[in-house]
């Protein structure tokens, strides 16, 4: 797949607010729905507060260059990329958000 995209910010919001979301995407769309939610030790705080998209800087700190190519990230957290090779269990990508 080429010119694929992933909204990193929306994934972050979904993950920390506990709503169901797809944690793995391939060239053809979503897969592996996660709907386990967020488990808290404090019942009064069932979700984790999230920052606004403009309050974050988005980084890819590692990716498998045999699988992913042409990576870029917009200021709003949209990752665009190509899949250029066959994925393996070791074909991962590390994504880090830093507070401005």
XYZ file of N, CA and C in Angstrom, residues 65 77 97:
9
model
N 12.815 -0.148 8.141
C 12.922 0.443 6.808
C 12.749 -0.567 5.673
N -0.692 15.417 13.780
C -0.528 14.022 14.152
C -0.974 13.014 13.122
N 4.988 10.806 21.691
C 4.386 12.138 21.749
C 5.129 12.908 22.829
